[in-house]
PDB file of C-alpha atoms in Angstrom:
ATOM      1  CA  MET I   1      17.509 -14.850  22.615  1.00 97.00           C
ATOM      2  CA  SER I   2      14.701 -12.972  20.917  1.00 98.00           C
ATOM      3  CA  ILE I   3      12.895 -13.966  17.734  1.00 98.00           C
ATOM      4  CA  VAL I   4      12.612 -11.108  15.253  1.00 98.00           C
ATOM      5  CA  TYR I   5      10.971 -10.748  11.876  1.00 98.00           C
ATOM      6  CA  LEU I   6      12.628  -8.446   9.382  1.00 98.00           C
ATOM      7  CA  GLY I   7      11.500  -7.058   6.044  1.00 98.00           C
ATOM      8  CA  ILE I   8      13.976  -6.648   3.185  1.00 98.00           C
ATOM      9  CA  GLY I   9      13.399  -4.651   0.013  1.00 96.00           C
ATOM     10  CA  SER I  10      15.415  -3.445  -2.956  1.00 97.00           C
ATOM     11  CA  ASN I  11      14.574  -1.802  -6.282  1.00 95.00           C
ATOM     12  CA  LEU I  12      17.926  -0.570  -7.590  1.00 95.00           C
ATOM     13  CA  ARG I  13      20.622  -2.441  -9.536  1.00 93.00           C
ATOM     14  CA  ASP I  14      20.639  -6.218  -8.923  1.00 97.00           C
ATOM     15  CA  ARG I  15      17.701  -6.401  -6.510  1.00 97.00           C
ATOM     16  CA  ARG I  16      18.001 -10.114  -5.727  1.00 98.00           C
ATOM     17  CA  LYS I  17      21.735  -9.882  -5.132  1.00 98.00           C
ATOM     18  CA  ASN I  18      21.170  -6.882  -2.837  1.00 98.00           C
ATOM     19  CA  CYS I  19      18.736  -8.860  -0.686  1.00 98.00           C
ATOM     20  CA  LEU I  20      21.101 -11.832  -0.435  1.00 98.00           C
ATOM     21  CA  ARG I  21      24.035  -9.540   0.401  1.00 98.00           C
ATOM     22  CA  ALA I  22      21.991  -7.948   3.194  1.00 98.00           C
ATOM     23  CA  ILE I  23      21.278 -11.404   4.649  1.00 98.00           C
ATOM     24  CA  ASP I  24      24.997 -12.235   4.577  1.00 98.00           C
ATOM     25  CA  LEU I  25      25.841  -8.975   6.339  1.00 98.00           C
ATOM     26  CA  LEU I  26      23.137  -9.515   8.966  1.00 98.00           C
ATOM     27  CA  GLU I  27      24.608 -12.942   9.694  1.00 98.00           C
ATOM     28  CA  GLN I  28      28.084 -11.382   9.975  1.00 98.00           C
ATOM     29  CA  GLU I  29      26.595  -8.966  12.539  1.00 97.00           C
ATOM     30  CA  GLY I  30      25.516 -11.938  14.668  1.00 97.00           C
ATOM     31  CA  LEU I  31      21.915 -12.562  13.665  1.00 98.00           C
ATOM     32  CA  ARG I  32      21.031 -16.232  13.266  1.00 98.00           C
ATOM     33  CA  ILE I  33      18.662 -16.549  10.314  1.00 98.00           C
ATOM     34  CA  ARG I  34      16.105 -19.265  11.037  1.00 98.00           C
ATOM     35  CA  LYS I  35      13.752 -18.831   8.067  1.00 98.00           C
ATOM     36  CA  ARG I  36      13.622 -16.785   4.914  1.00 98.00           C
ATOM     37  CA  SER I  37      10.726 -16.242   2.543  1.00 98.00           C
ATOM     38  CA  SER I  38      11.005 -16.491  -1.184  1.00 98.00           C
ATOM     39  CA  MET I  39      11.631 -13.282  -3.117  1.00 98.00           C
ATOM     40  CA  HIS I  40       8.523 -11.444  -4.286  1.00 97.00           C
ATOM     41  CA  GLU I  41       8.504  -8.858  -7.051  1.00 97.00           C
ATOM     42  CA  THR I  42       6.173  -6.076  -5.950  1.00 93.00           C
ATOM     43  CA  ASN I  43       4.878  -2.708  -7.035  1.00 89.00           C
ATOM     44  CA  PRO I  44       6.216   0.369  -5.264  1.00 88.00           C
ATOM     45  CA  TRP I  45       4.088   1.759  -2.434  1.00 83.00           C
ATOM     46  CA  GLY I  46       3.613   5.401  -1.520  1.00 78.00           C
ATOM     47  CA  PHE I  47       5.793   6.867  -4.264  1.00 77.00           C
ATOM     48  CA  THR I  48       4.835   4.781  -7.293  1.00 80.00           C
ATOM     49  CA  ASP I  49       6.953   6.302 -10.097  1.00 80.00           C
ATOM     50  CA  GLN I  50       9.951   4.022  -9.582  1.00 86.00           C
ATOM     51  CA  PRO I  51      11.169   0.501 -10.470  1.00 92.00           C
ATOM     52  CA  LEU I  52       9.554  -2.660  -9.094  1.00 95.00           C
ATOM     53  CA  PHE I  53      10.847  -4.002  -5.780  1.00 95.00           C
ATOM     54  CA  ILE I  54      12.036  -7.370  -4.630  1.00 98.00           C
ATOM     55  CA  ASN I  55      10.737  -7.974  -1.107  1.00 98.00           C
ATOM     56  CA  MET I  56      11.270 -10.793   1.337  1.00 98.00           C
ATOM     57  CA  ALA I  57      11.016 -11.529   5.059  1.00 98.00           C
ATOM     58  CA  LEU I  58      13.346 -13.180   7.555  1.00 98.00           C
ATOM     59  CA  GLU I  59      12.913 -14.848  10.910  1.00 98.00           C
ATOM     60  CA  ALA I  60      16.053 -14.480  13.011  1.00 98.00           C
ATOM     61  CA  GLU I  61      17.374 -14.965  16.532  1.00 98.00           C
ATOM     62  CA  THR I  62      19.240 -12.143  18.224  1.00 98.00           C
ATOM     63  CA  GLY I  63      20.568 -11.249  21.631  1.00 98.00           C
ATOM     64  CA  LEU I  64      20.376  -7.566  20.746  1.00 98.00           C
ATOM     65  CA  SER I  65      17.888  -5.101  22.173  1.00 98.00           C
ATOM     66  CA  PRO I  66      15.439  -3.551  19.685  1.00 98.00           C
ATOM     67  CA  LEU I  67      17.406  -0.274  19.511  1.00 97.00           C
ATOM     68  CA  ALA I  68      20.724  -2.104  19.081  1.00 98.00           C
ATOM     69  CA  LEU I  69      19.157  -4.198  16.302  1.00 98.00           C
ATOM     70  CA  LEU I  70      17.942  -1.034  14.577  1.00 98.00           C
ATOM     71  CA  LYS I  71      21.515   0.319  14.681  1.00 97.00           C
ATOM     72  CA  VAL I  72      22.753  -2.896  13.063  1.00 98.00           C
ATOM     73  CA  LEU I  73      20.132  -2.638  10.292  1.00 98.00           C
ATOM     74  CA  LYS I  74      21.092   0.990   9.594  1.00 96.00           C
ATOM     75  CA  LYS I  75      24.788   0.024   9.549  1.00 97.00           C
ATOM     76  CA  VAL I  76      24.131  -2.746   7.005  1.00 98.00           C
ATOM     77  CA  GLU I  77      22.140  -0.314   4.842  1.00 96.00           C
ATOM     78  CA  ARG I  78      25.000   2.220   4.968  1.00 95.00           C
ATOM     79  CA  ASP I  79      27.643  -0.441   4.323  1.00 96.00           C
ATOM     80  CA  MET I  80      25.723  -1.526   1.232  1.00 96.00           C
ATOM     81  CA  GLY I  81      25.642   2.044  -0.055  1.00 91.00           C
ATOM     82  CA  ARG I  82      22.160   3.239   0.843  1.00 84.00           C
ATOM     83  CA  ARG I  83      21.872   7.021   0.815  1.00 77.00           C
ATOM     84  CA  ALA I  84      19.078   9.321   1.961  1.00 72.00           C
ATOM     85  CA  SER I  85      16.429   9.867  -0.706  1.00 72.00           C
ATOM     86  CA  VAL I  86      12.769  10.686  -1.206  1.00 66.00           C
ATOM     87  CA  LYS I  87      10.445   9.138   1.396  1.00 71.00           C
ATOM     88  CA  TRP I  88       9.327   5.730   0.080  1.00 66.00           C
ATOM     89  CA  GLY I  89      11.535   6.347  -2.968  1.00 68.00           C
ATOM     90  CA  PRO I  90      13.975   4.051  -4.774  1.00 86.00           C
ATOM     91  CA  ARG I  91      16.535   2.318  -2.621  1.00 88.00           C
ATOM     92  CA  LEU I  92      19.400  -0.080  -2.947  1.00 94.00           C
ATOM     93  CA  ILE I  93      18.353  -1.820   0.265  1.00 96.00           C
ATOM     94  CA  ASP I  94      15.702  -1.309   2.921  1.00 95.00           C
ATOM     95  CA  LEU I  95      15.713  -3.242   6.197  1.00 97.00           C
ATOM     96  CA  ASP I  96      12.837  -2.998   8.670  1.00 97.00           C
ATOM     97  CA  ILE I  97      12.033  -4.582  12.014  1.00 98.00           C
ATOM     98  CA  LEU I  98       8.516  -5.947  11.582  1.00 98.00           C
ATOM     99  CA  LEU I  99       8.090  -7.861  14.838  1.00 98.00           C
ATOM    100  CA  PHE I 100      10.336  -8.414  17.863  1.00 98.00           C
ATOM    101  CA  ASP I 101       9.067 -11.282  20.028  1.00 98.00           C
ATOM    102  CA  ASN I 102       5.619 -10.040  21.123  1.00 97.00           C
ATOM    103  CA  LEU I 103       6.946  -6.622  22.030  1.00 98.00           C
ATOM    104  CA  ILE I 104       4.945  -3.420  21.635  1.00 98.00           C
ATOM    105  CA  LEU I 105       7.328  -0.452  21.587  1.00 97.00           C
ATOM    106  CA  ASP I 106       7.221   3.209  20.583  1.00 97.00           C
ATOM    107  CA  GLU I 107      10.600   4.907  20.910  1.00 93.00           C
ATOM    108  CA  GLY I 108      10.009   7.638  18.313  1.00 87.00           C
ATOM    109  CA  ASP I 109      12.454   6.396  15.673  1.00 88.00           C
ATOM    110  CA  LEU I 110      11.505   2.792  16.381  1.00 97.00           C
ATOM    111  CA  ILE I 111       7.940   1.511  16.525  1.00 98.00           C
ATOM    112  CA  ILE I 112       7.344  -2.232  16.955  1.00 98.00           C
ATOM    113  CA  PRO I 113       5.333  -3.830  15.471  1.00 98.00           C
ATOM    114  CA  HIS I 114       6.078  -1.919  12.277  1.00 97.00           C
ATOM    115  CA  PRO I 115       3.229   0.627  12.187  1.00 95.00           C
ATOM    116  CA  LEU I 116       2.273   0.176   8.510  1.00 94.00           C
ATOM    117  CA  MET I 117       2.905  -3.535   7.999  1.00 97.00           C
ATOM    118  CA  HIS I 118      -0.798  -4.458   8.190  1.00 97.00           C
ATOM    119  CA  GLN I 119      -1.483  -2.124   5.220  1.00 95.00           C
ATOM    120  CA  ARG I 120       1.261  -3.447   2.967  1.00 95.00           C
ATOM    121  CA  GLU I 121       0.823  -6.576   0.922  1.00 95.00           C
ATOM    122  CA  PHE I 122       4.526  -6.467  -0.001  1.00 95.00           C
ATOM    123  CA  VAL I 123       5.302  -6.971   3.715  1.00 97.00           C
ATOM    124  CA  LEU I 124       2.508  -9.388   4.617  1.00 98.00           C
ATOM    125  CA  ARG I 125       2.874 -11.784   1.672  1.00 98.00           C
ATOM    126  CA  PRO I 126       6.481 -12.811   2.379  1.00 98.00           C
ATOM    127  CA  LEU I 127       5.946 -12.626   6.154  1.00 98.00           C
ATOM    128  CA  SER I 128       2.885 -14.862   5.890  1.00 98.00           C
ATOM    129  CA  GLU I 129       5.000 -17.398   4.020  1.00 98.00           C
ATOM    130  CA  ILE I 130       7.286 -17.888   7.053  1.00 98.00           C
ATOM    131  CA  ALA I 131       5.060 -16.790   9.961  1.00 98.00           C
ATOM    132  CA  GLY I 132       1.435 -17.004   8.849  1.00 98.00           C
ATOM    133  CA  ASP I 133       0.263 -18.174  12.281  1.00 98.00           C
ATOM    134  CA  LYS I 134       2.166 -15.466  14.183  1.00 98.00           C
ATOM    135  CA  ILE I 135      -0.239 -13.125  15.990  1.00 98.00           C
ATOM    136  CA  HIS I 136       0.200  -9.380  15.484  1.00 98.00           C
ATOM    137  CA  PRO I 137       0.627  -8.179  19.104  1.00 98.00           C
ATOM    138  CA  VAL I 138      -1.436  -5.010  18.647  1.00 98.00           C
ATOM    139  CA  LEU I 139      -4.151  -6.146  16.239  1.00 98.00           C
ATOM    140  CA  GLY I 140      -4.541  -9.641  17.722  1.00 98.00           C
ATOM    141  CA  LYS I 141      -4.820 -11.282  14.288  1.00 98.00           C
ATOM    142  CA  LYS I 142      -2.696 -13.852  12.511  1.00 98.00           C
ATOM    143  CA  ILE I 143      -0.378 -12.495   9.826  1.00 98.00           C
ATOM    144  CA  SER I 144      -2.182 -14.712   7.285  1.00 98.00           C
ATOM    145  CA  ALA I 145      -5.523 -13.118   8.259  1.00 98.00           C
ATOM    146  CA  LEU I 146      -4.078  -9.624   7.880  1.00 98.00           C
ATOM    147  CA  LEU I 147      -2.933 -10.590   4.381  1.00 98.00           C
ATOM    148  CA  GLN I 148      -6.425 -11.871   3.524  1.00 98.00           C
ATOM    149  CA  ASP I 149      -7.913  -8.611   4.787  1.00 97.00           C
ATOM    150  CA  ILE I 150      -5.999  -6.548   2.201  1.00 93.00           C
ATOM    151  CA  SER I 151      -5.772  -9.031  -0.683  1.00 78.00           C
TER     152      SER I 151
END
């Protein structure tokens, strides 16, 4: 089994309920949730003229490959009603693979570790809460140190 860290975000409708529903659906798809961060209300990033987000992070166990996990995340997003929109725009739910064991992977549509996570406080704050001592496999720094670098 692999240990994965996922990011969850929502800024449409009932944001908290959306995040909890995504967790339920991920569990139904076979992920075993080991830890979850608290929910953090955050400012939008990239495209800022939109509602505030709720963001959180999960630690989970999976027997899936990284590409199979990505397919599951996209299925959950679709099942919850996510539709294509403006890049970094409003969304009902957003699920991202942040880390997958200590894997470094670039498959075009899937880059692990998430290529922008070290620049995003809304990712690092909840991730640090559940995995502050985890070492970023590319940057060689603890998640908590990456958060301090941008805070």
